[in-house]
């Protein structure tokens, strides 16, 4: 099978979504597919070098990456970038159709962006291509707007990151169960092989702490309700140290000022980490890992955090909001599930994780045992069976 993956995210800065996209492509390549990942270019002074993409993202099975020339710059409005991207990927779809004449049954186009799939679906209809290429939407959430529903219903299949999405696509959008599959947000085989102890990770990072360490990894931005909840928990729990990865300099300055104004002295920020490997080291360095999604920041019913399966690898206890999207991977036997939007409940969960070490170790070991089957290699193998059956 030839798989073309349309990503709306550039690869020259390793962010959460681009990490997931590139490892999904690697999983298909590991299963013998011919894969081409197509991404836009974004002009920045601090882009990683193209030749370093594989090293930065930890890609061990090579596949083709095509970077489309675009005029985009960091921070541009999506209303400026979206029309250009749709046109660029429409041209890419034409190129795919031209170069695969007579072999459309072997071709699959996948994207998490409904807008990038619109040209592929429309061209298939216009050219009456009933035998392919197959068009697959990789849904990380559901948005019940007209164009989104149109793409969900007119794709050949929808792969979702969790069963909360597939259940509502079937129930509300009327998509048959046979056209739906679940990918999760898996780990790589290399993640399984690269194990760190808490002590070795701290030594590698040069990290010295004299209190139990609570680590949050992921996006950090001004106005993020999740970050505000965690800072309030830090204020109420001075006996623990809280460490945040991510964030541009202006974001770090904003939260550093908040900490100073509120007399919060037990918080540190790494800033944006260019090496994905370093993010994982901080996860291993923790005494407890937290992901406290808020409905003010995300579509929490459907959004399964990319970092959850990475957290599960570390044998550290996980504290997270109790939302439907996590139920495929986390439960009360392998994590501490917390009532959402409740700082008191969050603080109590952190105390439980860090003070009841025997129970936390049991939860963390169960979490590790569960995640070993959730690799991109294994998940994409089942997804290929799904795609071939459509």
Coordinates of C-alpha atoms in Angstrom, one line a residue:
X1 CA 0.0 0.0 0.0
X2 CA 1.1 3.6 -0.7
X3 CA 0.2 6.0 2.0
X4 CA 0.2 9.8 1.6
X5 CA -0.1 11.6 4.9
X6 CA -1.2 15.3 4.7
X7 CA -0.1 17.0 7.9
X8 CA -1.1 20.7 8.6
X9 CA 1.9 21.0 10.9
X10 CA 5.5 21.7 9.8
X11 CA 8.2 19.4 11.1
X12 CA 11.0 21.9 11.6
X13 CA 10.0 22.5 15.2
X14 CA 9.1 19.4 17.1
X15 CA 5.6 19.9 18.7
X16 CA 3.1 17.5 20.1
X17 CA 1.0 17.1 17.0
X18 CA 3.9 16.9 14.6
X19 CA 5.5 14.2 16.8
X20 CA 2.3 12.1 16.6
X21 CA 2.0 12.6 12.9
X22 CA 5.5 11.5 12.1
X23 CA 5.4 8.4 14.3
X24 CA 2.1 7.3 12.7
X25 CA 3.8 7.5 9.4
X26 CA 6.8 5.6 10.7
X27 CA 4.4 2.9 12.0
X28 CA 3.0 2.4 8.5
X29 CA 6.5 2.3 7.1
X30 CA 7.5 -0.4 9.7
X31 CA 4.6 -2.5 8.4
X32 CA 5.9 -2.4 4.8
X33 CA 4.0 0.5 3.3
X34 CA 5.5 3.0 1.0
X35 CA 4.9 6.3 2.9
X36 CA 5.1 9.9 1.9
X37 CA 4.5 12.6 4.5
X38 CA 3.6 16.0 3.1
X39 CA 4.0 19.1 5.3
X40 CA 4.0 22.9 4.9
X41 CA 7.2 24.9 5.4
X42 CA 7.2 27.7 8.1
X43 CA 9.9 30.3 8.1
X44 CA 11.7 30.7 11.4
X45 CA 15.2 31.6 12.5
X46 CA 15.4 28.6 14.8
X47 CA 14.1 25.8 12.6
X48 CA 15.9 22.5 12.9
X49 CA 17.8 21.4 9.8
X50 CA 15.9 19.2 7.4
X51 CA 18.6 16.5 7.6
X52 CA 18.2 16.4 11.4
X53 CA 14.4 15.6 11.3
X54 CA 14.9 11.8 11.9
X55 CA 17.3 12.3 14.8
X56 CA 15.2 15.0 16.5
X57 CA 12.0 13.0 16.3
X58 CA 13.7 9.6 17.0
X59 CA 12.7 8.1 13.6
X60 CA 14.4 4.7 13.0
X61 CA 12.5 3.5 10.0
X62 CA 12.9 6.0 7.2
X63 CA 10.2 7.2 4.8
X64 CA 9.8 10.0 2.4
X65 CA 9.1 13.5 3.7
X66 CA 8.1 16.3 1.3
X67 CA 8.1 19.9 2.6
X68 CA 5.9 22.2 0.5
X69 CA 7.2 25.7 -0.2
X70 CA 4.9 28.2 1.5
X71 CA 5.2 31.8 2.6
X72 CA 4.2 31.0 6.2
X73 CA 5.8 32.5 9.2
X74 CA 5.5 31.6 12.8
X75 CA 2.4 33.1 14.4
X76 CA 0.5 33.8 11.2
X77 CA -3.3 33.8 11.4
X78 CA -4.9 30.5 10.2
X79 CA -7.2 32.7 8.1
X80 CA -4.2 33.6 6.0
X81 CA -2.5 30.2 6.0
X82 CA -5.6 27.9 5.5
X83 CA -6.5 29.0 1.9
X84 CA -2.8 28.6 0.8
X85 CA -2.6 25.2 2.4
X86 CA -5.8 24.0 0.8
X87 CA -4.6 25.1 -2.6
X88 CA -1.1 23.5 -2.0
X89 CA -2.6 20.2 -0.9
X90 CA -5.1 20.2 -3.8
X91 CA -2.1 20.4 -6.2
X92 CA -0.5 17.7 -4.2
X93 CA -3.6 15.5 -4.6
X94 CA -3.5 16.1 -8.4
X95 CA 0.2 15.0 -8.4
X96 CA -0.7 11.9 -6.5
X97 CA -3.5 11.1 -8.9
X98 CA -1.3 11.6 -12.0
X99 CA 1.6 9.6 -10.7
X100 CA -0.6 6.6 -9.6
X101 CA -2.8 6.2 -12.7
X102 CA -3.9 2.6 -12.8
X103 CA -3.0 1.9 -9.2
X104 CA -5.5 3.9 -7.3
X105 CA -6.6 0.8 -5.3
X106 CA -3.2 0.7 -3.7
X107 CA -3.3 4.4 -2.6
X108 CA -4.5 5.8 0.6
X109 CA -4.6 9.5 1.6
X110 CA -4.8 10.2 5.4
X111 CA -5.0 13.5 7.3
X112 CA -6.1 14.8 10.7
X113 CA -7.2 18.0 8.9
X114 CA -10.6 17.9 7.3
X115 CA -9.7 21.0 5.3
X116 CA -6.7 19.2 3.7
X117 CA -9.0 16.3 2.8
X118 CA -11.6 18.4 1.1
X119 CA -9.8 18.6 -2.3
X120 CA -9.1 14.8 -2.3
X121 CA -12.8 14.0 -1.7
X122 CA -14.0 16.6 -4.2
X123 CA -11.5 15.5 -6.9
X124 CA -12.6 11.8 -6.4
X125 CA -16.2 12.8 -7.0
X126 CA -15.4 15.1 -9.9
X127 CA -13.4 12.4 -11.7
X128 CA -15.7 9.6 -10.6
X129 CA -12.9 7.6 -9.0
X130 CA -14.9 4.8 -7.3
X131 CA -12.0 2.4 -6.9
X132 CA -9.6 4.8 -5.1
X133 CA -7.6 6.3 -3.7
X134 CA -9.1 5.8 -0.3
X135 CA -9.4 8.9 1.8
X136 CA -9.2 8.5 5.6
X137 CA -9.8 11.1 8.2
X138 CA -7.7 10.7 11.4
X139 CA -9.9 12.3 14.0
X140 CA -8.4 13.6 17.2
X141 CA -11.7 15.3 18.2
X142 CA -15.2 15.9 16.6
X143 CA -16.4 19.3 15.6
X144 CA -20.1 19.3 14.6
X145 CA -19.9 21.9 11.9
X146 CA -21.2 21.3 8.4
X147 CA -17.8 20.9 6.6
X148 CA -16.4 18.7 9.3
X149 CA -19.5 16.4 9.2
X150 CA -19.4 16.4 5.4
X151 CA -15.7 15.2 5.4
X152 CA -16.4 12.5 8.1
X153 CA -19.3 11.2 6.1
X154 CA -17.7 11.3 2.7
X155 CA -14.3 9.9 3.7
X156 CA -13.9 6.2 3.0
X157 CA -13.2 5.7 6.7
X158 CA -12.5 7.5 9.9
X159 CA -9.7 6.5 12.3
X160 CA -10.2 8.1 15.7
X161 CA -7.8 8.4 18.6
X162 CA -10.3 7.0 21.1
X163 CA -13.7 5.2 21.2
X164 CA -15.5 8.3 22.6
X165 CA -15.1 9.8 19.1
X166 CA -16.1 6.6 17.2
X167 CA -19.2 6.2 19.4
X168 CA -20.5 9.6 18.7
X169 CA -19.6 9.5 15.0
X170 CA -21.8 6.4 14.8
X171 CA -24.5 7.7 17.1
X172 CA -24.7 11.3 16.0
X173 CA -23.2 11.5 12.5
X174 CA -24.6 8.1 11.3
X175 CA -21.3 6.7 10.2
X176 CA -21.5 2.9 10.2
X177 CA -19.3 1.0 12.7
X178 CA -17.5 -0.8 9.8
X179 CA -16.1 2.5 8.6
X180 CA -14.6 3.4 12.0
X181 CA -11.4 2.4 13.8
X182 CA -9.4 3.5 16.9
X183 CA -5.7 4.3 16.7
X184 CA -5.1 5.6 20.3
X185 CA -2.1 7.9 20.7
X186 CA 0.6 5.2 20.8
X187 CA 4.3 4.9 21.7
X188 CA 7.0 3.7 19.4
X189 CA 8.9 0.4 19.7
X190 CA 12.0 2.5 20.4
X191 CA 10.3 4.1 23.4
X192 CA 9.8 0.6 24.8
X193 CA 13.5 -0.2 24.4
X194 CA 14.8 3.1 25.8
X195 CA 14.0 2.9 29.5
X196 CA 15.4 5.3 32.1
X197 CA 15.3 5.2 35.8
X198 CA 14.3 8.3 37.8
X199 CA 17.9 8.7 39.0
X200 CA 19.5 8.2 35.5
X201 CA 17.1 10.7 33.9
X202 CA 17.9 13.3 36.6
X203 CA 21.6 12.8 36.2
X204 CA 21.4 13.1 32.4
X205 CA 19.4 16.4 32.8
X206 CA 21.6 17.7 35.6
X207 CA 18.3 18.0 37.6
X208 CA 18.7 18.4 41.4
X209 CA 15.5 18.7 43.5
X210 CA 15.1 18.4 47.3
X211 CA 11.3 17.7 47.2
X212 CA 9.0 15.2 45.5
X213 CA 8.8 16.3 41.9
X214 CA 5.5 16.8 40.0
X215 CA 6.1 17.1 36.2
X216 CA 3.8 18.5 33.5
X217 CA 4.9 18.1 29.9
X218 CA 3.1 19.6 26.9
X219 CA 1.8 22.8 25.6
X220 CA 2.1 25.9 27.8
X221 CA 0.5 29.2 26.7
X222 CA -0.9 32.4 28.3
X223 CA -4.5 31.9 29.4
X224 CA -4.2 28.2 29.7
X225 CA -6.7 27.1 32.4
X226 CA -4.8 23.8 33.0
X227 CA -1.6 25.7 33.8
X228 CA -3.6 28.0 36.2
X229 CA -5.0 25.0 38.0
X230 CA -1.5 23.5 38.4
X231 CA 0.0 26.7 39.7
X232 CA -2.8 27.0 42.3
X233 CA -2.0 23.4 43.3
X234 CA 1.6 24.3 43.6
X235 CA 0.7 27.3 45.9
X236 CA -1.3 25.0 48.1
X237 CA 1.3 22.2 48.2
X238 CA 4.7 23.9 48.9
X239 CA 6.1 20.5 50.1
X240 CA 6.3 19.5 46.4
X241 CA 8.2 20.9 43.5
X242 CA 6.3 21.5 40.2
X243 CA 8.2 21.5 36.9
X244 CA 6.6 22.6 33.5
X245 CA 8.2 21.9 30.1
X246 CA 7.3 23.9 27.0
X247 CA 6.5 27.5 26.5
X248 CA 8.0 30.4 24.5
X249 CA 10.0 33.1 26.4
X250 CA 7.0 35.5 26.7
X251 CA 4.9 32.6 28.2
X252 CA 7.6 31.7 30.7
X253 CA 7.9 35.4 31.7
X254 CA 4.1 35.6 32.2
X255 CA 3.9 32.6 34.5
X256 CA 7.1 33.5 36.3
X257 CA 5.5 36.9 37.2
X258 CA 2.4 35.1 38.4
X259 CA 4.5 32.9 40.7
X260 CA 6.3 36.0 42.1
X261 CA 3.1 37.9 42.6
X262 CA 1.5 34.9 44.4
X263 CA 4.6 33.9 46.4
X264 CA 4.8 30.5 44.7
X265 CA 8.5 29.5 45.1
X266 CA 8.2 25.8 44.2
X267 CA 7.8 26.0 40.5
X268 CA 10.3 25.8 37.6
X269 CA 10.0 26.1 33.8
X270 CA 12.3 24.6 31.2
X271 CA 11.0 26.6 28.3
X272 CA 10.5 25.1 24.9
X273 CA 12.6 21.9 24.4
X274 CA 13.8 21.4 20.9
X275 CA 14.8 17.8 21.5
X276 CA 11.8 15.5 21.9
X277 CA 14.2 13.2 23.8
X278 CA 14.6 15.7 26.5
X279 CA 10.8 15.9 27.1
X280 CA 10.8 12.2 27.7
X281 CA 13.7 12.5 30.2
X282 CA 11.7 14.9 32.3
X283 CA 8.8 12.5 32.3
X284 CA 11.1 9.8 33.7
X285 CA 12.7 12.2 36.2
X286 CA 9.3 12.8 37.9
X287 CA 7.9 11.4 41.1
X288 CA 4.4 12.0 39.7
X289 CA 3.1 13.0 36.2
X290 CA 0.1 15.3 35.8
X291 CA -2.2 16.0 32.9
X292 CA -5.2 18.1 34.1
X293 CA -7.1 19.0 30.9
X294 CA -9.8 21.7 31.3
X295 CA -12.9 22.1 29.2
X296 CA -11.8 25.7 28.8
X297 CA -8.8 24.6 26.8
X298 CA -9.9 21.5 24.9
X299 CA -12.8 19.4 23.6
X300 CA -12.3 17.2 26.6
X301 CA -15.0 14.7 25.7
X302 CA -12.9 13.7 22.7
X303 CA -9.3 14.8 23.2
X304 CA -6.9 12.1 24.3
X305 CA -3.7 13.8 25.3
X306 CA -0.7 12.7 23.2
X307 CA 1.5 12.5 26.3
X308 CA -0.7 9.9 28.2
X309 CA 0.9 6.8 26.7
X310 CA 4.3 8.4 27.1
X311 CA 3.5 8.9 30.8
X312 CA 2.5 5.3 31.1
X313 CA 5.9 4.1 30.0
X314 CA 7.8 5.8 32.9
X315 CA 6.5 3.6 35.8
X316 CA 5.6 6.9 37.5
X317 CA 2.1 7.5 38.9
X318 CA -0.3 9.5 36.6
X319 CA -2.8 12.1 37.8
X320 CA -5.3 13.1 35.2
X321 CA -8.8 14.5 34.7
X322 CA -11.6 11.9 34.6
X323 CA -12.9 12.5 31.0
X324 CA -14.4 9.9 28.5
X325 CA -11.5 10.3 26.0
X326 CA -9.0 8.6 28.3
X327 CA -11.0 5.5 29.0
X328 CA -9.4 3.4 26.3
X329 CA -6.0 3.6 28.1
X330 CA -6.5 4.8 31.7
X331 CA -8.7 3.6 34.5
X332 CA -8.7 3.4 38.3
X333 CA -6.4 0.4 38.2
X334 CA -3.5 2.2 36.4
X335 CA -3.9 5.9 37.2
X336 CA -5.4 8.4 39.7
X337 CA -8.5 9.9 38.0
X338 CA -9.5 13.3 39.3
X339 CA -12.8 15.2 39.2
X340 CA -12.2 17.9 36.6
X341 CA -12.1 21.7 37.3
X342 CA -11.6 21.1 41.0
X343 CA -8.3 22.3 42.6
X344 CA -9.1 20.7 45.9
X345 CA -9.5 17.3 44.2
X346 CA -6.3 17.8 42.2
X347 CA -4.4 18.6 45.4
X348 CA -5.7 15.5 47.2
X349 CA -4.8 13.3 44.2
X350 CA -1.2 14.7 44.2
X351 CA -0.9 14.0 47.9
X352 CA -2.2 10.5 47.4
X353 CA 0.3 9.9 44.6
X354 CA 3.3 11.2 46.4
X355 CA 2.5 10.0 50.0
X356 CA 1.1 6.6 49.3
X357 CA 4.1 5.3 47.5
X358 CA 3.3 1.6 47.6
X359 CA -0.1 2.1 46.0
X360 CA 1.4 4.5 43.4
X361 CA 4.0 2.0 42.5
X362 CA 1.3 -0.6 41.9
X363 CA -0.7 1.8 39.7
X364 CA 2.4 2.8 37.7
X365 CA 3.5 -0.8 37.1
X366 CA 0.0 -1.7 35.8
X367 CA 0.1 1.3 33.6
X368 CA 3.5 0.2 32.1
X369 CA 2.2 -3.3 31.6
X370 CA -0.9 -2.0 29.8
X371 CA 1.0 0.4 27.4
X372 CA 3.4 -2.2 26.1
X373 CA 0.7 -3.3 23.6
X374 CA 0.0 0.3 22.5
X375 CA 2.8 0.8 20.0
X376 CA 2.6 2.5 16.6
X377 CA 3.9 -0.7 15.0
X378 CA 1.0 -2.8 16.4
X379 CA -1.7 -0.2 16.0
X380 CA -0.9 0.6 12.4
X381 CA -0.9 -3.1 11.6
X382 CA -4.5 -3.3 12.7
X383 CA -5.3 -0.1 10.9
X384 CA -4.0 -1.5 7.7
X385 CA -6.3 -4.4 8.1
X386 CA -9.1 -1.9 8.6
X387 CA -8.2 0.2 5.5
X388 CA -7.8 -2.9 3.3
X389 CA -11.3 -4.0 4.4
X390 CA -13.0 -0.8 3.4

